[in-house]
Amino acid sequence: MAGLILKNKSMALCLVLVICSFGLCFVSTHAELQRFEQPARTEGTLSFLVLGDWGRKGAFNQSEVAVQMGRIGEKLDIDFVVSTGDNFYDNGLTGNQDKAFVESFTQIYTANSLQKQWYSVLGNHDYRGNAEAQLSQQLRKIDSRWLCLRSFIVNAELAEIFFVDTTPFVQSYFTKAEGHTYDWRGIGSPRSYIANLIKDLKLALSESKAKWKIVVGHHAIRSIGHHGDTEELVSKLHPILKANNVDFYMNGHDHCLEHISDRESNTVSN
Ligand SMILES: *[C@@H]1O[C@H](CO)[C@@H](O)[C@H](O)[C@H]1NC(C)=O
């Protein structure tokens, strides 16, 4: 989990706390990415927590991390929370009535400071269950903090955050699923799904006038961790971030803290 405070560009990005985690679809129609407005509460600053790979019904120290998130969330007076996916282990949710939603989310993140909007993407473990359940309006009725979509944009004034559905990029999930089943409903042909997504993202990034441009996905682009680089993101996503001066990319998946920068571009990934 990481806490971020963004100020104007002249000030340094402040990474305040990191605790290692435990371990509408845009298919055939070429729709623009859905946008959400998140007005800043304090002028000139924005702070939020980022976590990934978390839903364990409190086990694997999830509850302990949640308590610390509550404390730091209060200290930073956060505006919202970002989840980089793998929201529910081991295999996502079974449906929108799955008790794991309440047991791993509502009943865990109970601190006052965490009663804010959560913006989530799906991870590969979420695709192993009923992926569409996590996107459903029904969950928002159970807990109004929840908002999970495949790819979307949050305009938080000082920053624009571009959420990218990275799981369909990974070819091995289609070709050698290793006994897992993935819920690819709503994806159609992965080739055109990715081509459309890249097109929409390129356009949105090029039009963005935000001081901070941040991209969020589940899989790492580059990583020295367990899973290593995600080649498909190195070849298809990284060039777009570079060309559009994205400030940083934030991801989960590898369950460890890394801060990677690149001599040839300004994009930093976490
Ligand atoms: C929980 O955290 C403690 C202290 O860091 C660690 O010793 C223990 O292995 C963790 N438990 C699990 C299940 O990860």
PDB file of C-alpha atoms and ligand atoms in Angstrom:
ATOM      1  CA  MET A   1       0.000   0.000   0.000  1.00  0.00           C
ATOM      2  CA  ALA A   2       1.332   3.418  -0.826  1.00  0.00           C
ATOM      3  CA  GLY A   3       0.132   6.860   0.144  1.00  0.00           C
ATOM      4  CA  LEU A   4       0.650   9.683  -2.298  1.00  0.00           C
ATOM      5  CA  ILE A   5       0.402  13.409  -1.940  1.00  0.00           C
ATOM      6  CA  LEU A   6       0.469  15.360  -5.148  1.00  0.00           C
ATOM      7  CA  LYS A   7       1.169  19.035  -5.239  1.00  0.00           C
ATOM      8  CA  ASN A   8       2.196  21.305  -8.006  1.00  0.00           C
ATOM      9  CA  LYS A   9       4.871  20.006 -10.298  1.00  0.00           C
ATOM     10  CA  SER A  10       7.621  22.060  -8.720  1.00  0.00           C
ATOM     11  CA  MET A  11       7.241  20.103  -5.521  1.00  0.00           C
ATOM     12  CA  ALA A  12       8.524  16.610  -5.180  1.00  0.00           C
ATOM     13  CA  LEU A  13       6.231  13.647  -5.251  1.00  0.00           C
ATOM     14  CA  CYS A  14       6.051  12.417  -1.735  1.00  0.00           C
ATOM     15  CA  LEU A  15       5.846   8.713  -1.130  1.00  0.00           C
ATOM     16  CA  VAL A  16       4.924   8.539   2.486  1.00  0.00           C
ATOM     17  CA  LEU A  17       4.235   4.997   3.420  1.00  0.00           C
ATOM     18  CA  VAL A  18       4.564   1.677   1.826  1.00  0.00           C
ATOM     19  CA  ILE A  19       3.546  -1.618   3.264  1.00  0.00           C
ATOM     20  CA  CYS A  20       4.045  -4.627   1.073  1.00  0.00           C
ATOM     21  CA  SER A  21       0.759  -6.297   0.309  1.00  0.00           C
ATOM     22  CA  PHE A  22      -0.047  -9.884   1.131  1.00  0.00           C
ATOM     23  CA  GLY A  23      -0.151 -11.683  -0.847  1.00  0.00           C
ATOM     24  CA  LEU A  24     -18.890  -1.098 -18.840  1.00  0.00           C
ATOM     25  CA  CYS A  25     -16.887  -2.586 -21.373  1.00  0.00           C
ATOM     26  CA  PHE A  26     -15.536  -1.090 -24.564  1.00  0.00           C
ATOM     27  CA  VAL A  27     -15.529  -4.163 -26.674  1.00  0.00           C
ATOM     28  CA  SER A  28     -16.750  -3.931 -30.174  1.00  0.00           C
ATOM     29  CA  THR A  29     -18.118  -0.444 -30.219  1.00  0.00           C
ATOM     30  CA  HIS A  30     -15.421   2.160 -30.236  1.00  0.00           C
ATOM     31  CA  ALA A  31     -16.626   4.201 -27.298  1.00  0.00           C
ATOM     32  CA  GLU A  32     -14.517   6.709 -25.505  1.00  0.00           C
ATOM     33  CA  LEU A  33     -13.295   5.782 -22.051  1.00  0.00           C
ATOM     34  CA  GLN A  34     -15.811   6.566 -19.352  1.00  0.00           C
ATOM     35  CA  ARG A  35     -14.855   9.565 -17.218  1.00  0.00           C
ATOM     36  CA  PHE A  36     -15.480  10.374 -13.573  1.00  0.00           C
ATOM     37  CA  GLU A  37     -15.013  13.723 -11.914  1.00  0.00           C
ATOM     38  CA  GLN A  38     -13.341  13.794  -8.527  1.00  0.00           C
ATOM     39  CA  PRO A  39     -13.195  17.415  -7.405  1.00  0.00           C
ATOM     40  CA  ALA A  40     -10.284  18.203  -5.113  1.00  0.00           C
ATOM     41  CA  ARG A  41     -11.324  19.081  -1.575  1.00  0.00           C
ATOM     42  CA  THR A  42      -8.299  21.220  -0.841  1.00  0.00           C
ATOM     43  CA  GLU A  43      -7.061  23.498  -3.523  1.00  0.00           C
ATOM     44  CA  GLY A  44      -3.643  22.663  -4.886  1.00  0.00           C
ATOM     45  CA  THR A  45      -3.151  19.256  -3.286  1.00  0.00           C
ATOM     46  CA  LEU A  46      -4.452  15.796  -3.770  1.00  0.00           C
ATOM     47  CA  SER A  47      -3.746  12.742  -1.658  1.00  0.00           C
ATOM     48  CA  PHE A  48      -4.793   9.168  -1.992  1.00  0.00           C
ATOM     49  CA  LEU A  49      -3.818   5.643  -1.042  1.00  0.00           C
ATOM     50  CA  VAL A  50      -2.986   2.920  -3.540  1.00  0.00           C
ATOM     51  CA  LEU A  51      -3.185  -0.772  -2.790  1.00  0.00           C
ATOM     52  CA  GLY A  52      -3.362  -3.988  -4.745  1.00  0.00           C
ATOM     53  CA  ASP A  53      -3.668  -7.745  -4.299  1.00  0.00           C
ATOM     54  CA  TRP A  54      -5.686  -7.582  -1.122  1.00  0.00           C
ATOM     55  CA  GLY A  55      -9.034  -9.424  -0.668  1.00  0.00           C
ATOM     56  CA  ARG A  56      -8.339 -12.202   1.823  1.00  0.00           C
ATOM     57  CA  LYS A  57     -11.283 -11.929   4.241  1.00  0.00           C
ATOM     58  CA  GLY A  58      -8.880 -10.301   6.681  1.00  0.00           C
ATOM     59  CA  ALA A  59      -6.243 -13.050   6.606  1.00  0.00           C
ATOM     60  CA  PHE A  60      -2.644 -12.723   5.392  1.00  0.00           C
ATOM     61  CA  ASN A  61      -2.421  -9.545   7.485  1.00  0.00           C
ATOM     62  CA  GLN A  62      -5.057  -7.790   5.370  1.00  0.00           C
ATOM     63  CA  SER A  63      -6.806  -6.546   8.525  1.00  0.00           C
ATOM     64  CA  GLU A  64      -3.564  -5.261  10.020  1.00  0.00           C
ATOM     65  CA  VAL A  65      -2.748  -3.374   6.815  1.00  0.00           C
ATOM     66  CA  ALA A  66      -6.301  -1.990   6.770  1.00  0.00           C
ATOM     67  CA  VAL A  67      -5.829  -0.547  10.273  1.00  0.00           C
ATOM     68  CA  GLN A  68      -2.626   1.188   9.183  1.00  0.00           C
ATOM     69  CA  MET A  69      -4.352   2.449   6.040  1.00  0.00           C
ATOM     70  CA  GLY A  70      -7.020   3.964   8.257  1.00  0.00           C
ATOM     71  CA  ARG A  71      -4.372   5.794  10.286  1.00  0.00           C
ATOM     72  CA  ILE A  72      -2.354   7.079   7.376  1.00  0.00           C
ATOM     73  CA  GLY A  73      -5.533   7.904   5.468  1.00  0.00           C
ATOM     74  CA  GLU A  74      -6.559  10.166   8.317  1.00  0.00           C
ATOM     75  CA  LYS A  75      -3.144  11.779   8.578  1.00  0.00           C
ATOM     76  CA  LEU A  76      -3.056  12.532   4.855  1.00  0.00           C
ATOM     77  CA  ASP A  77      -6.715  13.466   4.768  1.00  0.00           C
ATOM     78  CA  ILE A  78      -7.072  11.398   1.626  1.00  0.00           C
ATOM     79  CA  ASP A  79      -9.426  12.197  -1.231  1.00  0.00           C
ATOM     80  CA  PHE A  80      -9.900   8.618  -2.462  1.00  0.00           C
ATOM     81  CA  VAL A  81      -8.371   5.142  -2.680  1.00  0.00           C
ATOM     82  CA  VAL A  82      -7.042   3.379  -5.791  1.00  0.00           C
ATOM     83  CA  SER A  83      -6.983  -0.401  -6.132  1.00  0.00           C
ATOM     84  CA  THR A  84      -4.700  -1.911  -8.743  1.00  0.00           C
ATOM     85  CA  GLY A  85      -6.651  -5.207  -8.876  1.00  0.00           C
ATOM     86  CA  ASP A  86      -6.572  -8.759  -7.553  1.00  0.00           C
ATOM     87  CA  ASN A  87      -9.359  -7.465  -5.387  1.00  0.00           C
ATOM     88  CA  PHE A  88     -10.637 -10.859  -4.266  1.00  0.00           C
ATOM     89  CA  TYR A  89      -8.550 -14.005  -3.790  1.00  0.00           C
ATOM     90  CA  ASP A  90      -8.204 -16.652  -4.985  1.00  0.00           C
ATOM     91  CA  ASN A  91     -10.633 -16.511  -7.854  1.00  0.00           C
ATOM     92  CA  GLY A  92     -12.389 -13.140  -7.827  1.00  0.00           C
ATOM     93  CA  LEU A  93     -16.081 -13.126  -6.946  1.00  0.00           C
ATOM     94  CA  THR A  94     -18.518 -15.911  -7.828  1.00  0.00           C
ATOM     95  CA  GLY A  95     -21.287 -13.387  -8.506  1.00  0.00           C
ATOM     96  CA  ASN A  96     -22.635 -10.108  -7.199  1.00  0.00           C
ATOM     97  CA  GLN A  97     -24.079 -11.853  -4.138  1.00  0.00           C
ATOM     98  CA  ASP A  98     -20.727 -13.387  -3.166  1.00  0.00           C
ATOM     99  CA  LYS A  99     -20.166 -12.737   0.550  1.00  0.00           C
ATOM    100  CA  ALA A 100     -16.456 -12.284  -0.131  1.00  0.00           C
ATOM    101  CA  PHE A 101     -17.247  -8.744  -1.272  1.00  0.00           C
ATOM    102  CA  VAL A 102     -18.468  -7.735   2.174  1.00  0.00           C
ATOM    103  CA  GLU A 103     -16.021  -9.972   4.048  1.00  0.00           C
ATOM    104  CA  SER A 104     -12.953  -8.734   2.168  1.00  0.00           C
ATOM    105  CA  PHE A 105     -13.950  -5.122   1.569  1.00  0.00           C
ATOM    106  CA  THR A 106     -16.841  -3.621   3.562  1.00  0.00           C
ATOM    107  CA  GLN A 107     -16.029  -5.337   6.848  1.00  0.00           C
ATOM    108  CA  ILE A 108     -12.263  -4.770   6.554  1.00  0.00           C
ATOM    109  CA  TYR A 109     -11.817  -1.137   5.501  1.00  0.00           C
ATOM    110  CA  THR A 110     -13.925   0.293   8.290  1.00  0.00           C
ATOM    111  CA  ALA A 111     -11.823   3.309   9.338  1.00  0.00           C
ATOM    112  CA  ASN A 112     -13.455   6.695   8.903  1.00  0.00           C
ATOM    113  CA  SER A 113     -10.734   7.947   6.623  1.00  0.00           C
ATOM    114  CA  LEU A 114     -11.382   5.061   4.196  1.00  0.00           C
ATOM    115  CA  GLN A 115     -15.061   5.917   3.711  1.00  0.00           C
ATOM    116  CA  LYS A 116     -14.193   7.581   0.414  1.00  0.00           C
ATOM    117  CA  GLN A 117     -14.601   6.620  -3.201  1.00  0.00           C
ATOM    118  CA  TRP A 118     -12.525   3.590  -4.195  1.00  0.00           C
ATOM    119  CA  TYR A 119     -11.475   3.287  -7.851  1.00  0.00           C
ATOM    120  CA  SER A 120     -10.561  -0.252  -8.862  1.00  0.00           C
ATOM    121  CA  VAL A 121      -9.419  -2.220 -11.869  1.00  0.00           C
ATOM    122  CA  LEU A 122      -9.476  -5.984 -12.314  1.00  0.00           C
ATOM    123  CA  GLY A 123      -6.440  -8.224 -11.832  1.00  0.00           C
ATOM    124  CA  ASN A 124      -5.792 -11.682 -13.258  1.00  0.00           C
ATOM    125  CA  HIS A 125      -7.262 -13.353 -10.144  1.00  0.00           C
ATOM    126  CA  ASP A 126     -10.446 -11.320 -10.592  1.00  0.00           C
ATOM    127  CA  TYR A 127     -10.751 -12.672 -14.149  1.00  0.00           C
ATOM    128  CA  ARG A 128     -10.634 -16.206 -12.718  1.00  0.00           C
ATOM    129  CA  GLY A 129     -14.026 -15.633 -11.146  1.00  0.00           C
ATOM    130  CA  ASN A 130     -17.063 -13.787 -12.415  1.00  0.00           C
ATOM    131  CA  ALA A 131     -15.281 -10.665 -13.650  1.00  0.00           C
ATOM    132  CA  GLU A 132     -18.501  -8.937 -14.639  1.00  0.00           C
ATOM    133  CA  ALA A 133     -19.847  -9.231 -11.079  1.00  0.00           C
ATOM    134  CA  GLN A 134     -17.181  -6.808  -9.878  1.00  0.00           C
ATOM    135  CA  LEU A 135     -18.260  -4.277 -12.487  1.00  0.00           C
ATOM    136  CA  SER A 136     -21.932  -4.500 -11.577  1.00  0.00           C
ATOM    137  CA  GLN A 137     -24.061  -1.713 -10.141  1.00  0.00           C
ATOM    138  CA  GLN A 138     -25.304  -4.226  -7.590  1.00  0.00           C
ATOM    139  CA  LEU A 139     -22.045  -4.049  -5.619  1.00  0.00           C
ATOM    140  CA  ARG A 140     -22.317  -0.271  -5.464  1.00  0.00           C
ATOM    141  CA  LYS A 141     -25.699  -0.719  -3.820  1.00  0.00           C
ATOM    142  CA  ILE A 142     -24.123  -2.944  -1.171  1.00  0.00           C
ATOM    143  CA  ASP A 143     -21.195  -0.565  -0.592  1.00  0.00           C
ATOM    144  CA  SER A 144     -21.330   2.798  -2.320  1.00  0.00           C
ATOM    145  CA  ARG A 145     -17.541   3.253  -2.087  1.00  0.00           C
ATOM    146  CA  TRP A 146     -17.018   0.584  -4.739  1.00  0.00           C
ATOM    147  CA  LEU A 147     -16.370   1.493  -8.346  1.00  0.00           C
ATOM    148  CA  CYS A 148     -14.638  -1.030 -10.556  1.00  0.00           C
ATOM    149  CA  LEU A 149     -14.551  -0.862 -14.337  1.00  0.00           C
ATOM    150  CA  ARG A 150     -12.284  -2.355 -16.945  1.00  0.00           C
ATOM    151  CA  SER A 151     -10.745   0.903 -18.217  1.00  0.00           C
ATOM    152  CA  PHE A 152     -11.760   4.425 -17.293  1.00  0.00           C
ATOM    153  CA  ILE A 153     -10.538   7.902 -16.395  1.00  0.00           C
ATOM    154  CA  VAL A 154     -10.727   9.833 -13.150  1.00  0.00           C
ATOM    155  CA  ASN A 155     -10.288  13.561 -13.451  1.00  0.00           C
ATOM    156  CA  ALA A 156      -9.081  14.791 -10.073  1.00  0.00           C
ATOM    157  CA  GLU A 157      -8.224  18.296 -11.342  1.00  0.00           C
ATOM    158  CA  LEU A 158      -4.547  18.350 -10.350  1.00  0.00           C
ATOM    159  CA  ALA A 159      -4.151  14.845 -11.714  1.00  0.00           C
ATOM    160  CA  GLU A 160      -5.850  12.761 -14.328  1.00  0.00           C
ATOM    161  CA  ILE A 161      -5.720   9.045 -13.641  1.00  0.00           C
ATOM    162  CA  PHE A 162      -6.088   6.585 -16.501  1.00  0.00           C
ATOM    163  CA  PHE A 163      -7.113   3.095 -15.412  1.00  0.00           C
ATOM    164  CA  VAL A 164      -6.144   0.348 -17.857  1.00  0.00           C
ATOM    165  CA  ASP A 165      -7.405  -3.237 -17.977  1.00  0.00           C
ATOM    166  CA  THR A 166      -4.086  -5.055 -18.381  1.00  0.00           C
ATOM    167  CA  THR A 167      -5.121  -8.725 -17.980  1.00  0.00           C
ATOM    168  CA  PRO A 168      -6.301  -9.211 -21.608  1.00  0.00           C
ATOM    169  CA  PHE A 169      -2.874  -8.014 -22.812  1.00  0.00           C
ATOM    170  CA  VAL A 170      -1.186 -11.090 -21.344  1.00  0.00           C
ATOM    171  CA  GLN A 171      -1.185 -13.752 -24.053  1.00  0.00           C
ATOM    172  CA  SER A 172      -0.271 -16.670 -21.806  1.00  0.00           C
ATOM    173  CA  TYR A 173      -3.611 -16.354 -19.989  1.00  0.00           C
ATOM    174  CA  PHE A 174      -5.226 -17.320 -23.287  1.00  0.00           C
ATOM    175  CA  THR A 175      -2.691 -19.836 -24.561  1.00  0.00           C
ATOM    176  CA  LYS A 176      -1.536 -21.667 -21.437  1.00  0.00           C
ATOM    177  CA  ALA A 177      -4.076 -21.091 -18.722  1.00  0.00           C
ATOM    178  CA  GLU A 178      -2.450 -23.755 -16.497  1.00  0.00           C
ATOM    179  CA  GLY A 179      -5.690 -25.137 -15.167  1.00  0.00           C
ATOM    180  CA  HIS A 180      -7.259 -21.739 -14.542  1.00  0.00           C
ATOM    181  CA  THR A 181     -10.361 -20.553 -16.275  1.00  0.00           C
ATOM    182  CA  TYR A 182     -10.744 -16.905 -17.140  1.00  0.00           C
ATOM    183  CA  ASP A 183     -13.954 -15.000 -17.621  1.00  0.00           C
ATOM    184  CA  TRP A 184     -13.371 -13.414 -21.018  1.00  0.00           C
ATOM    185  CA  ARG A 185     -17.016 -12.459 -21.537  1.00  0.00           C
ATOM    186  CA  GLY A 186     -17.160  -8.911 -22.788  1.00  0.00           C
ATOM    187  CA  ILE A 187     -13.648  -9.001 -24.269  1.00  0.00           C
ATOM    188  CA  GLY A 188     -14.438 -10.451 -27.680  1.00  0.00           C
ATOM    189  CA  SER A 189     -11.304 -10.676 -29.762  1.00  0.00           C
ATOM    190  CA  PRO A 190      -8.389  -9.716 -27.492  1.00  0.00           C
ATOM    191  CA  ARG A 191      -6.566  -8.210 -30.479  1.00  0.00           C
ATOM    192  CA  SER A 192      -9.274  -5.705 -31.275  1.00  0.00           C
ATOM    193  CA  TYR A 193     -10.050  -5.163 -27.587  1.00  0.00           C
ATOM    194  CA  ILE A 194      -6.447  -4.084 -27.012  1.00  0.00           C
ATOM    195  CA  ALA A 195      -6.264  -2.082 -30.237  1.00  0.00           C
ATOM    196  CA  ASN A 196      -9.384  -0.114 -29.247  1.00  0.00           C
ATOM    197  CA  LEU A 197      -8.175   0.396 -25.713  1.00  0.00           C
ATOM    198  CA  ILE A 198      -4.794   1.664 -26.890  1.00  0.00           C
ATOM    199  CA  LYS A 199      -6.490   4.006 -29.349  1.00  0.00           C
ATOM    200  CA  ASP A 200      -8.788   5.443 -26.662  1.00  0.00           C
ATOM    201  CA  LEU A 201      -5.952   5.773 -24.185  1.00  0.00           C
ATOM    202  CA  LYS A 202      -3.676   7.508 -26.680  1.00  0.00           C
ATOM    203  CA  LEU A 203      -6.367  10.022 -27.514  1.00  0.00           C
ATOM    204  CA  ALA A 204      -7.278  10.701 -23.882  1.00  0.00           C
ATOM    205  CA  LEU A 205      -3.636  11.090 -22.846  1.00  0.00           C
ATOM    206  CA  SER A 206      -2.866  13.431 -25.703  1.00  0.00           C
ATOM    207  CA  GLU A 207      -5.851  15.622 -24.838  1.00  0.00           C
ATOM    208  CA  SER A 208      -5.129  15.713 -21.115  1.00  0.00           C
ATOM    209  CA  LYS A 209      -4.111  19.043 -19.667  1.00  0.00           C
ATOM    210  CA  ALA A 210      -3.662  17.800 -16.118  1.00  0.00           C
ATOM    211  CA  LYS A 211      -0.464  18.689 -14.266  1.00  0.00           C
ATOM    212  CA  TRP A 212      -0.011  15.043 -13.317  1.00  0.00           C
ATOM    213  CA  LYS A 213      -0.808  12.222 -15.681  1.00  0.00           C
ATOM    214  CA  ILE A 214      -0.936   8.877 -13.934  1.00  0.00           C
ATOM    215  CA  VAL A 215      -1.687   5.465 -15.414  1.00  0.00           C
ATOM    216  CA  VAL A 216      -2.886   2.554 -13.271  1.00  0.00           C
ATOM    217  CA  GLY A 217      -2.937  -1.109 -14.249  1.00  0.00           C
ATOM    218  CA  HIS A 218      -2.721  -4.449 -12.498  1.00  0.00           C
ATOM    219  CA  HIS A 219       0.380  -5.868 -14.184  1.00  0.00           C
ATOM    220  CA  ALA A 220       3.842  -4.365 -13.972  1.00  0.00           C
ATOM    221  CA  ILE A 221       5.378  -2.981 -17.142  1.00  0.00           C
ATOM    222  CA  ARG A 222       8.894  -3.571 -15.829  1.00  0.00           C
ATOM    223  CA  SER A 223       9.638  -5.525 -12.672  1.00  0.00           C
ATOM    224  CA  ILE A 224      12.499  -7.279 -10.934  1.00  0.00           C
ATOM    225  CA  GLY A 225       9.946  -9.191  -8.872  1.00  0.00           C
ATOM    226  CA  HIS A 226       8.527 -12.684  -9.125  1.00  0.00           C
ATOM    227  CA  HIS A 227       6.644 -12.240 -12.408  1.00  0.00           C
ATOM    228  CA  GLY A 228       9.223 -10.021 -14.070  1.00  0.00           C
ATOM    229  CA  ASP A 229       8.404  -7.697 -16.969  1.00  0.00           C
ATOM    230  CA  THR A 230       5.093  -7.952 -18.776  1.00  0.00           C
ATOM    231  CA  GLU A 231       6.412  -8.053 -22.345  1.00  0.00           C
ATOM    232  CA  GLU A 232       3.067  -7.162 -23.881  1.00  0.00           C
ATOM    233  CA  LEU A 233       2.956  -3.965 -21.803  1.00  0.00           C
ATOM    234  CA  VAL A 234       6.591  -3.144 -22.531  1.00  0.00           C
ATOM    235  CA  SER A 235       5.834  -3.267 -26.242  1.00  0.00           C
ATOM    236  CA  LYS A 236       2.270  -1.917 -26.368  1.00  0.00           C
ATOM    237  CA  LEU A 237       1.711   0.318 -23.339  1.00  0.00           C
ATOM    238  CA  HIS A 238       5.063   1.802 -22.383  1.00  0.00           C
ATOM    239  CA  PRO A 239       5.644   3.654 -25.694  1.00  0.00           C
ATOM    240  CA  ILE A 240       2.333   5.477 -25.254  1.00  0.00           C
ATOM    241  CA  LEU A 241       3.137   6.534 -21.708  1.00  0.00           C
ATOM    242  CA  LYS A 242       6.512   7.759 -22.867  1.00  0.00           C
ATOM    243  CA  ALA A 243       5.154   9.683 -25.852  1.00  0.00           C
ATOM    244  CA  ASN A 244       2.533  11.422 -23.713  1.00  0.00           C
ATOM    245  CA  ASN A 245       4.749  12.368 -20.775  1.00  0.00           C
ATOM    246  CA  VAL A 246       2.925  10.259 -18.229  1.00  0.00           C
ATOM    247  CA  ASP A 247       4.465  10.961 -14.843  1.00  0.00           C
ATOM    248  CA  PHE A 248       4.085   7.510 -13.432  1.00  0.00           C
ATOM    249  CA  TYR A 249       2.502   4.110 -13.796  1.00  0.00           C
ATOM    250  CA  MET A 250       1.236   2.292 -10.730  1.00  0.00           C
ATOM    251  CA  ASN A 251       0.585  -1.422 -10.585  1.00  0.00           C
ATOM    252  CA  GLY A 252       0.205  -4.449  -8.326  1.00  0.00           C
ATOM    253  CA  HIS A 253       0.700  -8.123  -9.237  1.00  0.00           C
ATOM    254  CA  ASP A 254       4.246  -8.614  -7.976  1.00  0.00           C
ATOM    255  CA  HIS A 255       3.564  -8.119  -4.245  1.00  0.00           C
ATOM    256  CA  CYS A 256       6.666  -6.073  -3.582  1.00  0.00           C
ATOM    257  CA  LEU A 257       7.756  -2.462  -3.573  1.00  0.00           C
ATOM    258  CA  GLU A 258       9.714  -1.265  -6.546  1.00  0.00           C
ATOM    259  CA  HIS A 259      10.368   2.210  -7.813  1.00  0.00           C
ATOM    260  CA  ILE A 260      11.657   2.061 -11.360  1.00  0.00           C
ATOM    261  CA  SER A 261      12.691   4.995 -13.483  1.00  0.00           C
ATOM    262  CA  ASP A 262      13.927   5.080 -17.026  1.00  0.00           C
ATOM    263  CA  ARG A 263      16.785   7.206 -18.353  1.00  0.00           C
ATOM    264  CA  GLU A 264      15.043   7.688 -21.661  1.00  0.00           C
ATOM    265  CA  SER A 265      11.714   8.933 -20.382  1.00  0.00           C
ATOM    266  CA  ASN A 266      10.129  10.753 -17.508  1.00  0.00           C
ATOM    267  CA  THR A 267       7.770   7.919 -16.696  1.00  0.00           C
ATOM    268  CA  VAL A 268       8.331   6.251 -13.360  1.00  0.00           C
ATOM    269  CA  SER A 269       6.649   2.998 -12.469  1.00  0.00           C
ATOM    270  CA  ASN A 270       5.697   1.579  -9.126  1.00  0.00           C
TER     271      ASN A 270
HETATM  272  C1  LIG B   1       1.657 -11.283   9.232  1.00  0.00           C
HETATM  273  O1  LIG B   1       2.673 -10.374   9.613  1.00  0.00           O
HETATM  274  C2  LIG B   1       3.614 -10.872  10.500  1.00  0.00           C
HETATM  275  C3  LIG B   1       4.504  -9.723  10.936  1.00  0.00           C
HETATM  276  O2  LIG B   1       5.083  -9.059   9.829  1.00  0.00           O
HETATM  277  C4  LIG B   1       4.394 -11.991   9.823  1.00  0.00           C
HETATM  278  O3  LIG B   1       5.311 -12.553  10.732  1.00  0.00           O
HETATM  279  C5  LIG B   1       3.400 -13.078   9.409  1.00  0.00           C
HETATM  280  O4  LIG B   1       4.065 -14.060   8.668  1.00  0.00           O
HETATM  281  C6  LIG B   1       2.277 -12.485   8.546  1.00  0.00           C
HETATM  282  N1  LIG B   1       1.268 -13.499   8.314  1.00  0.00           N
HETATM  283  C7  LIG B   1       0.903 -13.873   7.111  1.00  0.00           C
HETATM  284  C8  LIG B   1      -0.115 -14.976   7.059  1.00  0.00           C
HETATM  285  O5  LIG B   1       1.322 -13.360   6.088  1.00  0.00           O
END
